Coordinates of N, CA, C and O in Angstrom, one line a residue:
X1103 N -27.7 -13.2 -111.2 CA -28.0 -11.8 -111.0 C -29.5 -11.6 -111.5 O -30.3 -10.9 -110.9
X1104 N -29.8 -12.1 -112.7 CA -31.1 -11.9 -113.3 C -32.1 -12.7 -112.4 O -33.2 -12.2 -112.2
X1105 N -31.8 -13.9 -111.9 CA -32.7 -14.6 -111.1 C -33.0 -13.9 -109.8 O -34.1 -13.9 -109.3
X1106 N -31.9 -13.3 -109.2 CA -32.1 -12.5 -108.0 C -33.1 -11.3 -108.2 O -33.9 -11.1 -107.4
X1107 N -32.9 -10.6 -109.3 CA -33.9 -9.5 -109.6 C -35.3 -10.0 -109.8 O -36.2 -9.4 -109.3
X1108 N -35.4 -11.1 -110.5 CA -36.7 -11.7 -110.7 C -37.4 -12.1 -109.4 O -38.6 -11.8 -109.2
X1109 N -36.6 -12.8 -108.5 CA -37.1 -13.2 -107.2 C -37.5 -11.9 -106.4 O -38.5 -11.9 -105.7
X1110 N -36.7 -10.9 -106.5 CA -37.0 -9.6 -105.8 C -38.3 -9.1 -106.2 O -39.2 -8.7 -105.4
X1111 N -38.5 -9.0 -107.5 CA -39.8 -8.5 -108.0 C -41.0 -9.3 -107.7 O -42.0 -8.8 -107.4
X1112 N -40.8 -10.6 -107.8 CA -41.8 -11.6 -107.4 C -42.2 -11.4 -105.9 O -43.4 -11.3 -105.6
X1113 N -41.2 -11.3 -105.1 CA -41.4 -11.1 -103.6 C -42.1 -9.8 -103.4 O -43.1 -9.8 -102.5
X1114 N -41.7 -8.8 -104.1 CA -42.4 -7.5 -103.9 C -43.9 -7.6 -104.3 O -44.8 -7.1 -103.6
X1115 N -44.2 -8.3 -105.4 CA -45.5 -8.4 -105.9 C -46.4 -9.2 -104.8 O -47.5 -8.8 -104.5
X1116 N -45.8 -10.2 -104.2 CA -46.6 -11.0 -103.2 C -46.8 -10.1 -102.0 O -47.9 -10.1 -101.5
X1117 N -45.7 -9.4 -101.5 CA -45.9 -8.6 -100.3 C -46.9 -7.5 -100.6 O -47.7 -7.1 -99.7
X1118 N -46.9 -6.9 -101.7 CA -47.8 -5.8 -102.1 C -49.2 -6.3 -102.1 O -50.1 -5.7 -101.5
X1119 N -49.5 -7.5 -102.7 CA -50.8 -8.0 -102.7 C -51.3 -8.3 -101.3 O -52.5 -8.1 -100.9
X1120 N -50.4 -8.9 -100.4 CA -50.8 -9.2 -99.1 C -51.1 -7.9 -98.3 O -52.0 -7.8 -97.5
X1121 N -50.2 -6.9 -98.5 CA -50.4 -5.6 -97.7 C -51.6 -4.9 -98.2 O -52.2 -4.2 -97.4
X1122 N -52.0 -5.0 -99.4 CA -53.2 -4.4 -99.9 C -54.5 -5.0 -99.3 O -55.5 -4.4 -99.3
X1123 N -54.4 -6.2 -98.7 CA -55.5 -6.8 -98.1 C -55.8 -6.2 -96.7 O -56.9 -6.3 -96.2
X1124 N -54.8 -5.6 -96.1 CA -55.0 -5.1 -94.7 C -56.1 -4.0 -94.7 O -57.0 -4.1 -93.8
X1125 N -56.2 -3.0 -95.6 CA -57.3 -2.1 -95.5 C -58.7 -2.8 -95.7 O -59.6 -2.4 -95.0
X1126 N -58.7 -3.8 -96.5 CA -60.0 -4.5 -96.8 C -60.3 -5.3 -95.5 O -61.5 -5.3 -95.1
X1127 N -59.3 -5.9 -94.9 CA -59.6 -6.7 -93.7 C -60.0 -5.7 -92.5 O -60.9 -6.1 -91.8
X1128 N -59.5 -4.6 -92.5 CA -59.8 -3.6 -91.4 C -61.3 -3.2 -91.6 O -62.0 -3.1 -90.6
X1129 N -61.8 -3.0 -92.8 CA -63.2 -2.7 -93.0 C -64.1 -3.9 -92.6 O -65.1 -3.6 -91.9
X1130 N -63.7 -5.1 -92.9 CA -64.5 -6.2 -92.5 C -64.5 -6.4 -91.0 O -65.5 -6.7 -90.4
X1131 N -63.3 -6.2 -90.4 CA -63.2 -6.3 -88.9 C -64.1 -5.2 -88.2 O -64.7 -5.5 -87.2
X1132 N -64.1 -4.0 -88.8 CA -64.9 -3.0 -88.2 C -66.4 -3.3 -88.3 O -67.1 -3.1 -87.3
X1133 N -66.8 -3.9 -89.4 CA -68.2 -4.4 -89.5 C -68.5 -5.5 -88.5 O -69.6 -5.4 -87.9
X1134 N -67.6 -6.4 -88.3 CA -67.8 -7.4 -87.3 C -67.9 -6.8 -85.9 O -68.8 -7.2 -85.1
X1135 N -67.0 -5.9 -85.5 CA -67.0 -5.3 -84.2 C -68.3 -4.5 -84.0 O -68.9 -4.6 -83.0
X1136 N -68.7 -3.8 -85.1 CA -70.0 -3.0 -85.0 C -71.2 -3.9 -84.7 O -72.0 -3.5 -83.9
X1137 N -71.3 -5.0 -85.3 CA -72.4 -5.9 -85.1 C -72.4 -6.4 -83.7 O -73.4 -6.5 -83.0
X1138 N -71.2 -6.8 -83.2 CA -71.1 -7.3 -81.8 C -71.4 -6.2 -80.8 O -72.1 -6.4 -79.8
X1139 N -70.9 -5.0 -81.1 CA -71.2 -3.8 -80.3 C -72.7 -3.5 -80.2 O -73.2 -3.3 -79.1
X1140 N -73.3 -3.5 -81.3 CA -74.8 -3.2 -81.2 C -75.6 -4.2 -80.5 O -76.5 -3.9 -79.7
X1141 N -75.3 -5.5 -80.7 CA -76.0 -6.5 -79.9 C -75.7 -6.5 -78.4 O -76.6 -6.7 -77.6
X1142 N -74.4 -6.2 -78.1 CA -74.1 -6.1 -76.7 C -74.6 -4.8 -76.1 O -75.0 -4.9 -74.9
X1143 N -74.7 -3.8 -76.8 CA -75.2 -2.5 -76.3 C -76.7 -2.7 -75.9 O -77.1 -2.2 -74.9
X1144 N -77.4 -3.5 -76.7 CA -78.8 -3.8 -76.4 C -78.9 -4.4 -75.0 O -79.8 -4.1 -74.2
X1145 N -78.0 -5.4 -74.7 CA -78.1 -6.1 -73.4 C -77.7 -5.1 -72.3 O -78.3 -5.1 -71.3
X1146 N -76.6 -4.3 -72.5 CA -76.1 -3.4 -71.5 C -77.2 -2.3 -71.2 O -77.4 -2.0 -70.0
X1147 N -77.9 -1.9 -72.2 CA -79.0 -0.9 -72.0 C -80.1 -1.5 -71.1 O -80.7 -0.9 -70.3
X1148 N -80.3 -2.8 -71.3 CA -81.3 -3.5 -70.5 C -80.9 -3.6 -69.1 O -81.7 -3.4 -68.2
X1149 N -79.6 -3.9 -68.9 CA -79.1 -3.9 -67.5 C -79.3 -2.6 -66.8 O -79.7 -2.5 -65.6
X1150 N -79.0 -1.5 -67.5 CA -79.1 -0.2 -67.0 C -80.5 0.2 -66.6 O -80.8 0.8 -65.6
X1151 N -81.4 -0.2 -67.5 CA -82.9 0.1 -67.2 C -83.3 -0.7 -66.0 O -84.1 -0.1 -65.1
X1152 N -82.9 -1.9 -65.9 CA -83.3 -2.7 -64.7 C -82.7 -2.1 -63.4 O -83.3 -2.0 -62.4
X1153 N -81.4 -1.7 -63.5 CA -80.8 -1.0 -62.4 C -81.5 0.2 -61.9 O -81.8 0.4 -60.7
X1154 N -81.9 1.1 -62.9 CA -82.6 2.3 -62.6 C -84.0 2.0 -62.0 O -84.4 2.6 -61.0
X1155 N -84.7 1.0 -62.6 CA -86.0 0.6 -62.1 C -86.0 0.2 -60.6 O -86.9 0.5 -59.9
X1156 N -84.9 -0.4 -60.2 CA -84.8 -0.9 -58.8 C -83.9 -0.1 -57.9 O -83.5 -0.5 -56.8
X1157 N -83.6 1.2 -58.3 CA -83.0 2.1 -57.5 C -81.5 2.0 -57.4 O -80.9 2.6 -56.5
X1158 N -80.8 1.3 -58.2 CA -79.3 1.2 -58.2 C -78.8 2.4 -59.0 O -79.4 2.9 -59.9
X1159 N -77.6 2.9 -58.6 CA -76.9 4.0 -59.2 C -76.5 3.7 -60.6 O -76.5 4.5 -61.5
X1160 N -76.1 2.4 -60.9 CA -75.7 2.0 -62.2 C -75.7 0.4 -62.2 O -76.0 -0.2 -61.2
X1161 N -75.5 -0.1 -63.4 CA -75.5 -1.6 -63.6 C -74.5 -2.3 -62.7 O -74.8 -3.4 -62.2
X1162 N -73.3 -1.8 -62.7 CA -72.3 -2.5 -61.9 C -72.6 -2.6 -60.4 O -72.3 -3.6 -59.8
X1163 N -73.2 -1.5 -59.9 CA -73.6 -1.6 -58.4 C -74.7 -2.7 -58.2 O -74.7 -3.4 -57.3
X1164 N -75.6 -2.8 -59.2 CA -76.6 -3.8 -59.1 C -76.0 -5.2 -59.2 O -76.3 -6.1 -58.4
X1165 N -75.0 -5.3 -60.1 CA -74.4 -6.6 -60.3 C -73.6 -7.0 -59.1 O -73.6 -8.2 -58.6
X1166 N -72.9 -6.0 -58.5 CA -72.1 -6.3 -57.2 C -73.1 -6.8 -56.1 O -72.7 -7.7 -55.4
X1167 N -74.3 -6.2 -56.0 CA -75.3 -6.7 -55.1 C -75.7 -8.1 -55.4 O -75.8 -8.9 -54.4
X1168 N -75.9 -8.4 -56.6 CA -76.3 -9.8 -57.0 C -75.2 -10.8 -56.8 O -75.5 -12.0 -56.5
X1169 N -74.0 -10.4 -56.8 CA -72.9 -11.3 -56.6 C -72.8 -11.7 -55.1 O -72.2 -12.7 -54.8
X1170 N -73.4 -10.9 -54.2 CA -73.5 -11.2 -52.8 C -74.7 -12.1 -52.4 O -74.8 -12.5 -51.3
X1171 N -75.5 -12.4 -53.4 CA -76.8 -13.1 -53.1 C -76.4 -14.5 -52.7 O -75.4 -15.1 -53.2
X1172 N -77.3 -15.1 -51.9 CA -77.0 -16.5 -51.4 C -77.4 -17.5 -52.5 O -76.9 -18.7 -52.4
X1173 N -78.2 -17.2 -53.4 CA -78.6 -18.1 -54.5 C -77.5 -18.2 -55.6 O -77.1 -17.2 -56.2
X1174 N -77.0 -19.4 -55.8 CA -75.9 -19.6 -56.8 C -76.3 -19.2 -58.2 O -75.4 -18.6 -58.9
X1175 N -77.5 -19.4 -58.6 CA -77.9 -19.0 -60.0 C -77.9 -17.5 -60.1 O -77.5 -17.0 -61.2
X1176 N -78.2 -16.7 -59.1 CA -78.2 -15.3 -59.1 C -76.7 -14.8 -59.2 O -76.4 -13.9 -60.0
X1177 N -75.8 -15.4 -58.5 CA -74.4 -15.1 -58.5 C -73.8 -15.4 -59.9 O -73.1 -14.6 -60.4
X1178 N -74.2 -16.5 -60.5 CA -73.7 -16.9 -61.8 C -74.2 -15.9 -62.8 O -73.5 -15.5 -63.7
X1179 N -75.5 -15.6 -62.7 CA -76.1 -14.6 -63.7 C -75.3 -13.2 -63.5 O -75.1 -12.6 -64.5
X1180 N -75.0 -12.8 -62.3 CA -74.3 -11.6 -62.1 C -72.9 -11.7 -62.7 O -72.4 -10.7 -63.4
X1181 N -72.2 -12.8 -62.6 CA -70.9 -13.0 -63.3 C -71.0 -12.8 -64.8 O -70.2 -12.2 -65.4
X1182 N -72.1 -13.4 -65.4 CA -72.3 -13.3 -66.8 C -72.6 -11.9 -67.2 O -72.1 -11.4 -68.3
X1183 N -73.3 -11.2 -66.4 CA -73.6 -9.8 -66.7 C -72.4 -8.9 -66.6 O -72.1 -8.0 -67.5
X1184 N -71.6 -9.2 -65.6 CA -70.3 -8.4 -65.5 C -69.4 -8.7 -66.7 O -68.8 -7.8 -67.2
X1185 N -69.3 -9.9 -67.1 CA -68.5 -10.3 -68.3 C -69.1 -9.5 -69.6 O -68.3 -9.1 -70.4
X1186 N -70.4 -9.4 -69.7 CA -71.0 -8.7 -70.8 C -70.6 -7.2 -70.7 O -70.3 -6.6 -71.8
X1187 N -70.6 -6.6 -69.5 CA -70.2 -5.2 -69.4 C -68.8 -5.0 -69.8 O -68.4 -4.0 -70.4
X1188 N -67.9 -5.9 -69.4 CA -66.5 -5.8 -69.7 C -66.3 -6.0 -71.2 O -65.5 -5.2 -71.8
X1189 N -67.0 -6.9 -71.8 CA -67.0 -7.0 -73.3 C -67.4 -5.8 -74.0 O -66.8 -5.3 -75.0
X1190 N -68.5 -5.2 -73.5 CA -69.0 -3.9 -74.1 C -68.0 -2.8 -74.0 O -67.8 -2.1 -75.0
X1191 N -67.3 -2.7 -72.9 CA -66.2 -1.7 -72.7 C -65.1 -2.0 -73.8 O -64.6 -1.0 -74.4
X1192 N -64.7 -3.2 -73.9 CA -63.7 -3.6 -74.9 C -64.1 -3.3 -76.3 O -63.4 -2.7 -77.1
X1193 N -65.4 -3.6 -76.6 CA -65.9 -3.3 -78.0 C -66.0 -1.8 -78.2 O -65.7 -1.4 -79.3
X1194 N -66.4 -1.1 -77.2 CA -66.4 0.4 -77.3 C -65.1 1.0 -77.7 O -64.9 1.8 -78.5
X1195 N -64.0 0.4 -77.0 CA -62.7 0.9 -77.3 C -62.3 0.6 -78.7 O -61.7 1.4 -79.4
X1196 N -62.7 -0.6 -79.2 CA -62.4 -1.0 -80.6 C -63.1 -0.1 -81.6 O -62.5 0.3 -82.6
X1197 N -64.4 0.1 -81.3 CA -65.2 1.0 -82.2 C -64.5 2.4 -82.3 O -64.4 3.0 -83.4
X1198 N -64.1 2.9 -81.2 CA -63.4 4.2 -81.1 C -62.1 4.2 -82.0 O -61.9 5.1 -82.8
X1199 N -61.3 3.1 -81.9 CA -60.1 3.0 -82.7 C -60.5 3.0 -84.2 O -59.9 3.7 -85.0
X1200 N -61.5 2.3 -84.6 CA -61.9 2.2 -86.0 C -62.6 3.4 -86.5 O -62.5 3.6 -87.7
X1201 N -63.2 4.2 -85.7 CA -63.9 5.4 -86.1 C -62.9 6.6 -86.2 O -63.0 7.4 -87.0
X1202 N -61.9 6.6 -85.2 CA -61.1 7.8 -85.1 C -59.6 7.5 -85.5 O -58.8 8.4 -85.8
X1203 N -59.2 6.3 -85.5 CA -57.8 5.9 -85.7 C -57.4 5.9 -87.2 O -58.2 5.8 -88.1
X1204 N -56.1 5.8 -87.4 CA -55.6 5.7 -88.8 C -55.4 4.2 -89.1 O -55.6 3.3 -88.2
X1205 N -55.0 3.9 -90.3 CA -54.9 2.5 -90.7 C -53.9 1.7 -89.9 O -54.0 0.5 -89.6
X1206 N -52.8 2.4 -89.4 CA -51.8 1.7 -88.6 C -52.3 1.3 -87.3 O -52.1 0.2 -86.8
X1207 N -53.1 2.2 -86.6 CA -53.6 1.9 -85.3 C -54.7 0.8 -85.4 O -54.8 -0.1 -84.6
X1208 N -55.5 0.8 -86.5 CA -56.4 -0.2 -86.8 C -55.8 -1.6 -86.9 O -56.2 -2.6 -86.4
X1209 N -54.7 -1.6 -87.7 CA -53.9 -2.8 -87.9 C -53.3 -3.4 -86.6 O -53.4 -4.6 -86.4
X1210 N -52.8 -2.5 -85.8 CA -52.2 -3.0 -84.5 C -53.3 -3.5 -83.6 O -53.1 -4.5 -83.0
X1211 N -54.5 -2.9 -83.7 CA -55.6 -3.3 -82.9 C -56.0 -4.7 -83.3 O -56.3 -5.6 -82.5
X1212 N -56.2 -4.9 -84.7 CA -56.7 -6.2 -85.2 C -55.7 -7.3 -84.9 O -56.1 -8.4 -84.6
X1213 N -54.4 -7.1 -85.0 CA -53.4 -8.1 -84.9 C -52.9 -8.3 -83.4 O -51.9 -9.0 -83.2
X1214 N -53.6 -7.7 -82.5 CA -53.2 -7.9 -81.1 C -53.6 -9.4 -80.7 O -54.7 -9.8 -81.0
X1215 N -52.7 -10.1 -80.2 CA -52.9 -11.6 -79.9 C -54.2 -11.8 -79.0 O -54.9 -12.8 -79.2
X1216 N -54.5 -10.9 -78.1 CA -55.7 -11.2 -77.2 C -57.0 -11.0 -78.0 O -58.0 -11.5 -77.5
X1217 N -56.9 -10.5 -79.2 CA -58.1 -10.4 -80.1 C -58.1 -11.3 -81.2 O -58.8 -11.1 -82.2
X1218 N -57.3 -12.4 -81.1 CA -57.2 -13.3 -82.2 C -58.5 -13.9 -82.6 O -58.7 -14.2 -83.8
X1219 N -59.3 -14.2 -81.7 CA -60.6 -14.8 -82.0 C -61.5 -13.9 -82.9 O -62.1 -14.4 -83.8
X1220 N -61.5 -12.6 -82.7 CA -62.2 -11.7 -83.5 C -61.6 -11.7 -84.9 O -62.4 -11.7 -85.9
X1221 N -60.3 -11.7 -85.0 CA -59.7 -11.8 -86.3 C -60.0 -13.0 -87.1 O -60.3 -13.0 -88.3
X1222 N -60.0 -14.2 -86.4 CA -60.3 -15.4 -87.0 C -61.8 -15.4 -87.5 O -62.0 -15.9 -88.6
X1223 N -62.7 -14.9 -86.7 CA -64.1 -14.8 -87.2 C -64.2 -13.9 -88.4 O -65.0 -14.2 -89.3
X1224 N -63.5 -12.8 -88.4 CA -63.5 -11.9 -89.5 C -63.0 -12.6 -90.8 O -63.5 -12.4 -91.9
X1225 N -61.9 -13.3 -90.6 CA -61.3 -14.0 -91.8 C -62.2 -15.1 -92.3 O -62.1 -15.4 -93.5
X1226 N -63.1 -15.6 -91.5 CA -64.0 -16.6 -92.0 C -64.8 -16.1 -93.2 O -65.2 -16.8 -94.1
X1227 N -65.2 -14.8 -93.1 CA -66.0 -14.2 -94.2 C -65.3 -13.2 -95.1 O -65.9 -12.5 -95.8
X1228 N -64.0 -13.2 -95.0 CA -63.2 -12.2 -95.7 C -63.0 -12.6 -97.2 O -62.7 -13.8 -97.4
X1229 N -63.2 -11.7 -98.0 CA -63.0 -11.9 -99.5 C -61.9 -10.9 -99.9 O -62.1 -9.7 -99.7
X1230 N -60.7 -11.4 -100.4 CA -59.7 -10.5 -100.8 C -60.1 -9.5 -101.9 O -61.0 -9.8 -102.7
X1231 N -59.5 -8.4 -101.9 CA -59.8 -7.3 -102.8 C -58.8 -6.3 -102.8 O -57.8 -6.3 -102.2
X1232 N -59.0 -5.2 -103.6 CA -58.1 -4.1 -103.7 C -58.8 -2.9 -103.1 O -59.9 -2.6 -103.4
X1233 N -58.1 -2.2 -102.2 CA -58.7 -1.0 -101.5 C -59.0 0.0 -102.5 O -58.3 0.3 -103.5
X1234 N -60.2 0.7 -102.3 CA -60.6 1.7 -103.2 C -60.3 3.1 -102.7 O -60.6 4.1 -103.4
X1235 N -59.6 3.2 -101.6 CA -59.3 4.6 -101.1 C -57.8 4.8 -101.3 O -57.0 3.9 -101.4
X1236 N -57.4 6.1 -101.4 CA -56.0 6.4 -101.6 C -55.2 6.0 -100.3 O -54.1 5.5 -100.5
X1237 N -55.8 6.2 -99.1 CA -55.1 5.9 -97.9 C -54.8 4.4 -97.9 O -53.7 3.9 -97.5
X1238 N -55.8 3.6 -98.3 CA -55.6 2.1 -98.3 C -54.6 1.7 -99.3 O -53.7 0.8 -99.0
X1239 N -54.6 2.3 -100.5 CA -53.6 1.9 -101.5 C -52.2 2.3 -101.1 O -51.2 1.6 -101.2
X1240 N -52.1 3.5 -100.6 CA -50.7 4.0 -100.1 C -50.2 3.1 -98.9 O -49.1 2.8 -98.9
X1241 N -51.1 2.8 -98.0 CA -50.7 1.9 -96.9 C -50.2 0.6 -97.5 O -49.2 0.1 -97.0
X1242 N -50.9 0.0 -98.4 CA -50.5 -1.3 -99.0 C -49.2 -1.2 -99.7 O -48.3 -2.1 -99.5
X1243 N -49.0 -0.1 -100.4 CA -47.7 0.1 -101.1 C -46.5 0.2 -100.1 O -45.5 -0.4 -100.3
X1244 N -46.7 1.1 -99.1 CA -45.7 1.3 -98.2 C -45.4 0.1 -97.4 O -44.2 -0.3 -97.2
X1245 N -46.4 -0.6 -96.9 CA -46.2 -1.8 -96.1 C -45.5 -2.9 -97.0 O -44.6 -3.6 -96.6
X1246 N -46.0 -3.0 -98.2 CA -45.4 -3.9 -99.2 C -44.0 -3.7 -99.4 O -43.1 -4.6 -99.4
X1247 N -43.6 -2.4 -99.6 CA -42.2 -2.1 -99.8 C -41.4 -2.4 -98.5 O -40.2 -2.9 -98.6
X1248 N -41.9 -2.1 -97.4 CA -41.2 -2.3 -96.1 C -41.0 -3.8 -95.9 O -39.9 -4.3 -95.5
X1249 N -42.0 -4.6 -96.1 CA -41.9 -6.0 -95.9 C -40.9 -6.6 -96.9 O -40.1 -7.5 -96.6
X1250 N -41.0 -6.2 -98.2 CA -40.1 -6.6 -99.2 C -38.6 -6.3 -98.8 O -37.7 -7.1 -98.9
X1251 N -38.4 -5.1 -98.3 CA -37.1 -4.7 -97.9 C -36.6 -5.5 -96.7 O -35.4 -6.0 -96.7
X1252 N -37.5 -5.7 -95.7 CA -37.1 -6.6 -94.6 C -36.7 -8.0 -95.0 O -35.9 -8.6 -94.4
X1253 N -37.4 -8.5 -96.0 CA -37.2 -9.9 -96.4 C -36.0 -10.0 -97.3 O -35.3 -11.0 -97.3
X1254 N -35.7 -9.0 -98.2 CA -34.6 -9.1 -99.1 C -33.3 -8.5 -98.7 O -32.3 -8.9 -99.2
X1255 N -33.3 -7.6 -97.7 CA -32.1 -7.0 -97.3 C -31.1 -8.0 -96.7 O -29.9 -7.9 -97.1
X1256 N -31.5 -8.9 -95.9 CA -30.5 -9.9 -95.4 C -29.9 -10.7 -96.5 O -28.7 -11.0 -96.6
X1257 N -30.7 -11.1 -97.5 CA -30.2 -11.9 -98.6 C -29.3 -11.1 -99.5 O -28.2 -11.6 -99.9
X1258 N -29.6 -9.8 -99.7 CA -28.7 -8.9 -100.5 C -27.4 -8.8 -99.8 O -26.3 -8.8 -100.4
X1259 N -27.4 -8.6 -98.5 CA -26.2 -8.4 -97.7 C -25.4 -9.6 -97.8 O -24.1 -9.5 -98.0
X1260 N -25.9 -10.8 -97.6 CA -25.2 -12.0 -97.7 C -24.6 -12.3 -99.1 O -23.5 -12.7 -99.2
X1261 N -25.4 -12.0 -100.1 CA -24.9 -12.2 -101.5 C -23.7 -11.2 -101.8 O -22.7 -11.7 -102.4
X1262 N -23.8 -10.0 -101.3 CA -22.7 -9.1 -101.6 C -21.4 -9.5 -100.8 O -20.3 -9.4 -101.3
X1263 N -21.7 -10.0 -99.6 CA -20.5 -10.4 -98.8 C -19.9 -11.7 -99.4 O -18.7 -11.8 -99.5
X1264 N -20.7 -12.6 -99.9 CA -20.2 -13.8 -100.6 C -19.4 -13.4 -101.8 O -18.3 -13.9 -102.1
X1265 N -19.9 -12.5 -102.6 CA -19.3 -12.0 -103.9 C -17.9 -11.3 -103.5 O -16.9 -11.5 -104.2
X1266 N -18.0 -10.5 -102.4 CA -16.8 -9.8 -102.0 C -15.7 -10.8 -101.6 O -14.5 -10.6 -102.0
X1267 N -16.0 -11.8 -100.9 CA -15.0 -12.8 -100.5 C -14.5 -13.6 -101.7 O -13.3 -13.9 -101.8
X1268 N -15.4 -13.9 -102.6 CA -15.0 -14.6 -103.8 C -14.0 -13.8 -104.7 O -13.0 -14.3 -105.2
X1269 N -14.3 -12.5 -104.8 CA -13.3 -11.7 -105.6 C -12.0 -11.5 -104.8 O -11.0 -11.4 -105.5
X1270 N -12.0 -11.4 -103.5 CA -10.8 -11.3 -102.8 C -10.0 -12.5 -102.9 O -8.7 -12.5 -103.0
X1271 N -10.6 -13.7 -102.9 CA -9.8 -15.0 -103.1 C -9.2 -15.0 -104.5 O -8.1 -15.5 -104.7
X1272 N -9.9 -14.6 -105.5 CA -9.4 -14.6 -106.9 C -8.2 -13.7 -107.0 O -7.2 -14.0 -107.6
X1273 N -8.2 -12.5 -106.3 CA -7.1 -11.6 -106.3 C -5.9 -12.2 -105.7 O -4.7 -12.1 -106.2
X1274 N -6.1 -13.0 -104.6 CA -5.0 -13.6 -103.9 C -4.4 -14.7 -104.8 O -3.1 -14.9 -104.8
X1275 N -5.2 -15.5 -105.5 CA -4.6 -16.6 -106.4 C -4.0 -16.0 -107.6 O -3.1 -16.7 -108.1
X1276 N -4.3 -14.8 -108.1 CA -3.7 -14.2 -109.2 C -2.3 -13.7 -108.9 O -1.5 -13.5 -109.8
X1277 N -2.0 -13.4 -107.7 CA -0.7 -12.8 -107.3 C 0.3 -13.8 -107.2 O 0.9 -14.6 -107.1

């Protein structure tokens, strides 16, 4: 019984420390996205200026025209430009989530499997710490409690069931 309580407290401590890292990770992730967004924005603005200079309604219409070109290098360049525009749209969506969203929406955004590469890059430079905001601390405590509950509840249920069966067998042997 004492060992079970000790393990429960130890597990809560570990889950709390892990959960407290999420707000810190979100800040680092936002900085990483912002850097990528700014560098990509510079390229996208250049595409838009070129499109305007040559009479296209927007960058995508210019790129579509270039994709029809007979020169393979022009078509390849158009494909790269189109990929950059798509990346910019994705980064813009992420920036919006991190500027306007709550910590839960940021966490869901960060841990989406299709964005694993960004998370890995962020983790390369991540230094663990304790969040300095009330929102970050509350988020860490709540997530830590929920994780602890999810991990210990099945064990608690099984232990009670085992004890209940053991006491029922003792009653039968005493009769």
